[in-house]
Structures are given as structure tokens and as C-alpha cells.
One Martini backbone bead per residue (centre of mass of N, CA, C, O) as a GRO file, in nm:
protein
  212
    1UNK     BB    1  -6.784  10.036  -3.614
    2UNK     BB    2  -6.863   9.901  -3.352
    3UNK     BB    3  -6.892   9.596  -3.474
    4UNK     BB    4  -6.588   9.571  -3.559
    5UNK     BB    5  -6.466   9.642  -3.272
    6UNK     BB    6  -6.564   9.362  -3.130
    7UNK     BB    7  -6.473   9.161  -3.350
    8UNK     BB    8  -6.168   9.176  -3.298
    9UNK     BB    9  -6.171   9.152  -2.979
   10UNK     BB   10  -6.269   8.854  -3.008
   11UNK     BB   11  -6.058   8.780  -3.184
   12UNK     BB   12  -5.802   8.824  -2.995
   13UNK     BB   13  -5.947   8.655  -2.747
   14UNK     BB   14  -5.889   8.388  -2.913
   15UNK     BB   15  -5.594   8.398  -2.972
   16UNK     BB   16  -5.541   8.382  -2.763
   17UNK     BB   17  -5.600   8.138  -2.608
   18UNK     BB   18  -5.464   7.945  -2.785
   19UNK     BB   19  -5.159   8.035  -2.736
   20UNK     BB   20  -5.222   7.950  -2.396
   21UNK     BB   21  -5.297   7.655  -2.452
   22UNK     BB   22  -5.019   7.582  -2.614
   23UNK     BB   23  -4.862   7.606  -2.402
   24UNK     BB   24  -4.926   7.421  -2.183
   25UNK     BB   25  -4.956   7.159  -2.364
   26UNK     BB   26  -4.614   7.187  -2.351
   27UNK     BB   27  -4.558   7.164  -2.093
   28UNK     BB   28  -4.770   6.860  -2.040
   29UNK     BB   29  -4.556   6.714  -2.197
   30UNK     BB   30  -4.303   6.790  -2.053
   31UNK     BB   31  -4.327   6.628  -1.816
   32UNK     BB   32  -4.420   6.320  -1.928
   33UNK     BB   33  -4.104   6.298  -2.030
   34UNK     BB   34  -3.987   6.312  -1.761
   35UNK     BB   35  -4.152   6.104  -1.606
   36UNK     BB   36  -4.038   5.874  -1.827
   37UNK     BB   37  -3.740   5.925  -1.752
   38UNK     BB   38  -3.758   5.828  -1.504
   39UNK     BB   39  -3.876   5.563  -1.480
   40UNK     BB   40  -3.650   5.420  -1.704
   41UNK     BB   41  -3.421   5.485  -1.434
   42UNK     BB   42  -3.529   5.309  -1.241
   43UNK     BB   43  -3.568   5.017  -1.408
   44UNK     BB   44  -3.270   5.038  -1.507
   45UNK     BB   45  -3.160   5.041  -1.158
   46UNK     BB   46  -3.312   4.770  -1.081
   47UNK     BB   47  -3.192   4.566  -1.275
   48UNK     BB   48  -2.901   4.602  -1.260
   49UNK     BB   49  -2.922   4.532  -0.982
   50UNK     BB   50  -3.071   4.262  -1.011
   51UNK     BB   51  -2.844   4.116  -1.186
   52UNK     BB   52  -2.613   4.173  -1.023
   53UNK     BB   53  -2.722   3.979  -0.748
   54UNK     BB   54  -2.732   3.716  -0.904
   55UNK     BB   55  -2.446   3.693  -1.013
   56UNK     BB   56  -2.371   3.690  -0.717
   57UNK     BB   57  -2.492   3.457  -0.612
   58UNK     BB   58  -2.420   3.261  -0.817
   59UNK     BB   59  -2.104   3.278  -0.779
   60UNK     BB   60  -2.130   3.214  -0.477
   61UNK     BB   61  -2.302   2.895  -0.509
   62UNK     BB   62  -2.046   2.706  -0.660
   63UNK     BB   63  -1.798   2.738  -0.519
   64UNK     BB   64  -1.474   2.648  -0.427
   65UNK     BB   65  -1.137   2.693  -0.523
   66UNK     BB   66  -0.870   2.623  -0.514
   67UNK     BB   67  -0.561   2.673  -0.659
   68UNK     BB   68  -0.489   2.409  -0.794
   69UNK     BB   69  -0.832   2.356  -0.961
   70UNK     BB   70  -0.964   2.183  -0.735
   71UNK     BB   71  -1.256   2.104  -0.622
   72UNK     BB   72  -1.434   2.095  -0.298
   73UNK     BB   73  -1.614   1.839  -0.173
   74UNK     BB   74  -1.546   1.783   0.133
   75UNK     BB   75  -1.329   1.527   0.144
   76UNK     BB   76  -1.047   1.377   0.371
   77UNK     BB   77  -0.794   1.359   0.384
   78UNK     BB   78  -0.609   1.061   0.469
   79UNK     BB   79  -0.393   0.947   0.266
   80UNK     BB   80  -0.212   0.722   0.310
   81UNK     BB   81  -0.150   0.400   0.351
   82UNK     BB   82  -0.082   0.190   0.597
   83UNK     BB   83   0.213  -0.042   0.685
   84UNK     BB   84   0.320  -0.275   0.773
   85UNK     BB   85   0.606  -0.415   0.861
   86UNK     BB   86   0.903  -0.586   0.774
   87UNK     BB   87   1.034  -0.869   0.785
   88UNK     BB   88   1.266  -1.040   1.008
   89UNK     BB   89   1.606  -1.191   1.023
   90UNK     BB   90   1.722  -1.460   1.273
   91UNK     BB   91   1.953  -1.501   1.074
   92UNK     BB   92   2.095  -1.397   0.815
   93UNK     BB   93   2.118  -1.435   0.497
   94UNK     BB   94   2.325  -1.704   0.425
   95UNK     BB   95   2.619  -1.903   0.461
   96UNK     BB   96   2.661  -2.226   0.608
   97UNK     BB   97   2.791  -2.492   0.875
   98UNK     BB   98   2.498  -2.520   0.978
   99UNK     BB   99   2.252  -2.531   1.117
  100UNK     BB  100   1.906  -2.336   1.147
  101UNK     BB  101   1.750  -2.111   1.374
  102UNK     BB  102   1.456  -1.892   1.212
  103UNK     BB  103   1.363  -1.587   1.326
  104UNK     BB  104   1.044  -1.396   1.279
  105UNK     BB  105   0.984  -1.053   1.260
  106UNK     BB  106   0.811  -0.759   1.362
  107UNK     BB  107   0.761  -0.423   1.441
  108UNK     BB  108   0.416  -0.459   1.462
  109UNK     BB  109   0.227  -0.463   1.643
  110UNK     BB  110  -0.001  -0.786   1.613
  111UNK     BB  111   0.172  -0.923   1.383
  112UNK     BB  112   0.107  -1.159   1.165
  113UNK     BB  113   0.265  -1.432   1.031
  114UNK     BB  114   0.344  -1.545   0.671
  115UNK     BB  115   0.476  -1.795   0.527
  116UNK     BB  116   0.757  -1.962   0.292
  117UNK     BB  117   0.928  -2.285   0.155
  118UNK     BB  118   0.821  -2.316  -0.165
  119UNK     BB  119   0.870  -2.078  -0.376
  120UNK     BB  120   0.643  -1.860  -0.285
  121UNK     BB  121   0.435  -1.593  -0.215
  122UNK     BB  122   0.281  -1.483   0.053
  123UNK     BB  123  -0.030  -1.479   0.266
  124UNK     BB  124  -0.308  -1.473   0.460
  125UNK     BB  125  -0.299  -1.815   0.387
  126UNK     BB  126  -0.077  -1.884   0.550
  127UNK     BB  127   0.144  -1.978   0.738
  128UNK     BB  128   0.182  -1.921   1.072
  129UNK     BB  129   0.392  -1.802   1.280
  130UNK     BB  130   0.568  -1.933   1.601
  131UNK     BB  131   0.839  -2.063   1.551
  132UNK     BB  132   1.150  -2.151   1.497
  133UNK     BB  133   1.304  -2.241   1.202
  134UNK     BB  134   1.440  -2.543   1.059
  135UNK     BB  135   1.753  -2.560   0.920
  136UNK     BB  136   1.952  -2.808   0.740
  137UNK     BB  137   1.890  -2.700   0.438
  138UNK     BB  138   1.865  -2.529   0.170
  139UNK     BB  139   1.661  -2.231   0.219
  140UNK     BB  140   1.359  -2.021   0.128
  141UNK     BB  141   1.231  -1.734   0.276
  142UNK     BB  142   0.882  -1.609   0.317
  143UNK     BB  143   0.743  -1.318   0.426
  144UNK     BB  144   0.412  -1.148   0.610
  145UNK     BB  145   0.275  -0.875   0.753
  146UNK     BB  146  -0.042  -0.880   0.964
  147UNK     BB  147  -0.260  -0.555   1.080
  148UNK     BB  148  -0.504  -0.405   1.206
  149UNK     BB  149  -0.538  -0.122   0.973
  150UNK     BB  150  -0.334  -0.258   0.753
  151UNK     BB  151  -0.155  -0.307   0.551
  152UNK     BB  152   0.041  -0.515   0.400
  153UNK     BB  153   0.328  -0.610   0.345
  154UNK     BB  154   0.598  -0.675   0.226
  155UNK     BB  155   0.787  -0.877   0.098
  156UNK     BB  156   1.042  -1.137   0.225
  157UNK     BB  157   1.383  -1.249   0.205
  158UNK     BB  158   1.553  -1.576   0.277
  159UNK     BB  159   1.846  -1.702   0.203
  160UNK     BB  160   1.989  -2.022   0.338
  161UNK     BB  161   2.316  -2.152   0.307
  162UNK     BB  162   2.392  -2.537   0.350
  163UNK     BB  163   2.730  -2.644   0.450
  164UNK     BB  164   2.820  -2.951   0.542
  165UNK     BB  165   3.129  -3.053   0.610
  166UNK     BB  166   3.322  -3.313   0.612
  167UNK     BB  167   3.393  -3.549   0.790
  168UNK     BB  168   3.528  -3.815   1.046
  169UNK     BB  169   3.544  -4.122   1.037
  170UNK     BB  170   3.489  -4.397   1.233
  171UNK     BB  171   3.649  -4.620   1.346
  172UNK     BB  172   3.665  -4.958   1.297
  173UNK     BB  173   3.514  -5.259   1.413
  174UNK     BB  174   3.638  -5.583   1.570
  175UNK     BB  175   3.440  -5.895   1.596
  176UNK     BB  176   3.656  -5.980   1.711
  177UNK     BB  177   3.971  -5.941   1.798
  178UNK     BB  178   4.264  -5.955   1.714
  179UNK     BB  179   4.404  -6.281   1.693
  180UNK     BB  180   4.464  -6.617   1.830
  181UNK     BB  181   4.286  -6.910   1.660
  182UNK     BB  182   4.194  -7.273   1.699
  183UNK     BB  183   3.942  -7.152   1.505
  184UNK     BB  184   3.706  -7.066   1.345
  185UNK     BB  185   3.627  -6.720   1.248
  186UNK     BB  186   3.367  -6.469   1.273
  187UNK     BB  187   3.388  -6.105   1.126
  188UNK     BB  188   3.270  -5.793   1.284
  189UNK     BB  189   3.185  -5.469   1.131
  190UNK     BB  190   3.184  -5.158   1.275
  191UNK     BB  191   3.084  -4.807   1.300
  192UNK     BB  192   2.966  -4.480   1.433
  193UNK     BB  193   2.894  -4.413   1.170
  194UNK     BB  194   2.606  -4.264   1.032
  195UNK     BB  195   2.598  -4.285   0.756
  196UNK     BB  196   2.867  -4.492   0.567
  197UNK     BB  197   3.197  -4.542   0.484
  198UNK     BB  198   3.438  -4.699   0.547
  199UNK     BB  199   3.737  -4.738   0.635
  200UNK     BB  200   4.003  -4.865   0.604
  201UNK     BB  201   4.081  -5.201   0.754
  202UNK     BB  202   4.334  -5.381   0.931
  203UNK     BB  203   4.349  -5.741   1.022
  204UNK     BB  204   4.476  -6.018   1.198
  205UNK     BB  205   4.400  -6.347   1.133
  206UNK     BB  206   4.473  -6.661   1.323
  207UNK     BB  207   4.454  -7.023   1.265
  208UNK     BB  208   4.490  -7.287   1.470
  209UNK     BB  209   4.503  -7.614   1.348
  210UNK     BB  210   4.500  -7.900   1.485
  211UNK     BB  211   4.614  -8.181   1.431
  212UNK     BB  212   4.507  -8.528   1.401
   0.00000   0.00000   0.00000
């Protein structure tokens, strides 16, 4: 009866033994996992952090966009190119009765003028202007104005017709004048008119030949 219930004893003790260590075994095992779900909440929000923060360096450094929606190069606009001035004619082109000295000017300082005037269009290798163009039959003259640091001026154009009316032929001179020669006489005719046509001119010469 005593050894009986020694082993009993023993067998109670046995069986707490091990219900108190399968205790213990849950609770480190739930540890483990508690600190295994902490670490996966860390490294999942150092990626996190780690993603966004790559993200945005990446969009902060590709560059600015205007509204417009063209890149920024960087480079400055500097506009439009300016032009010389348009040169200018005086007399203005047009019909005159009279030959014409024609002056050609351009607004733009220190700028150096180049014409033609057989109906090409001129360039910087073309005549320089420098005194004014004497016009004395129907001519059109064309010019443009070249200024360092700016574009070429546009052509200027300007015809000038010369319409000179007739005038009165002056009257015809008779050498000798009209007058009675007692012999035959050579008689020459002249005008101060040149060239031209002489007018009509009527003179009478009588020659009294003495009988012999």
C-alpha cells in the first residue's frame, strides 16, 4: 500500500512537470511570434519610408516644367532678331517733269546703305550709297540697310518716272542775214538748240548780177 502510493506520487509529479512545461513552451513560442510580427512591421515601414522618399528624390530631381509643358533647358530667350530701318527715298517715287537727285536715308545709326538700279534686289556686296543718285531718265532704284548686330533691313523700292515735255526749238540763225548781194552768196543756217530739228524758216535773198 505504500509503494502504491509513492508511485502515484511520482506519477502526479510527472504529469505537473510536464503540463507546467508545455505552459511555459506557449508562452516562448508566443513571444517569438510577437517579435517576429514586430520586426516585419519595421522593415516593412523602413521600405516603405525607404520607397517613398527614393520617389521623391527622383521626381524632385528630373527637372522643372513650365504651364506651357515645355522643359526648362535652361537657355535664355533673347527674343526676336531686330532689323535695320527700311531705307527712305527723298524725292518719294513718282512722276516728275524734271530730272530728280535722289537722297536715301535709313533710321538705324551707322548703317551703311546698298542699292541697285539695274531691277535686282541688293545685297551687302551691292554699290554703297554715299552721294545722292542723279535720275534723269525713268529709273527704279532699290536699297537696303546693313547696321553691325542687327538683321538686314527688308528691300526698299522706289521708281522715279521722268516725263521731260518738249519744248520750243530755239529760232534758226542765217548767215549772212537776209539782205541784195551783188554776187552769189554761200548762206548757213544754225540754231542754238542741239540736237533738234529746226523749225521752219523763211528768208529771202535777191542777187543783182551787173551785166557785163
Amino acid at each position: 500500500m505504500g509503494i502504491g502510493l509513492r508511485e502515484s506520487l511520482k506519477g502526479l509529479a510527472l504529469s505537473t512537470l510536464l503540463v507546467a512545461g508545455a505552459a511555459a513552451g506557449v508562452a516562448c513560442g508566443g513571444d517569438d511570434d510577437d517579435n517576429n510580427n514586430t520586426s516585419s512591421s519595421g522593415s516593412s515601414g523602413s521600405s516603405g519610408s525607404s520607397g517613398s522618399s527614393g520617389s521623391s528624390g527622383s521626381s524632385g530631381s528630373s527637372g522643372t516644367i513650365p504651364d506651357g509643358g515645355t522643359p526648362d533647358t535652361g537657355t535664355p530667350d533673347t527674343g526676336p532678331t531686330q532689323q535695320a530701318a527700311t531705307p527712305t527715298f527723298t524725292p518719294a517715287a513718282g512722276t516728275y517733269t524734271s530730272a530728280q537727285s535722289v537722297v536715301i536715308a535709313s533710321a538705324t545709326a551707322n548703317a551703311t546703305i546698298h542699292y541697285t538700279t539695274d531691277g535686282t534686289n541688293p545685297t551687302p556686296a551691292s554699290v554703297v550709297y554715299a552721294n545722292p543718285i542723279a535720275v534723269a531718265t525713268t529709273t527704279t532704284i532699290r536699297a537696303i540697310a546693313v547696321a553691325p548686330g542687327l538683321a538686314t533691313s527688308p528691300v526698299a523700292s522706289a521708281t522715279f518716272t521722268i516725263n521731260i515735255p518738249p519744248g520750243t526749238t530755239a529760232p534758226v540763225d542765217f548767215a549772212p542775214p537776209s539782205g541784195q548781194y551783188n554776187n552769189p552768196v554761200a548762206v548757213g543756217l544754225a540754231t542754238s538748240t542741239a540736237p533738234s530739228l529746226s523749225s521752219v524758216a523763211s528768208r529771202a535773198f535777191v542777187c543783182m548780177v551787173p551785166r557785163s
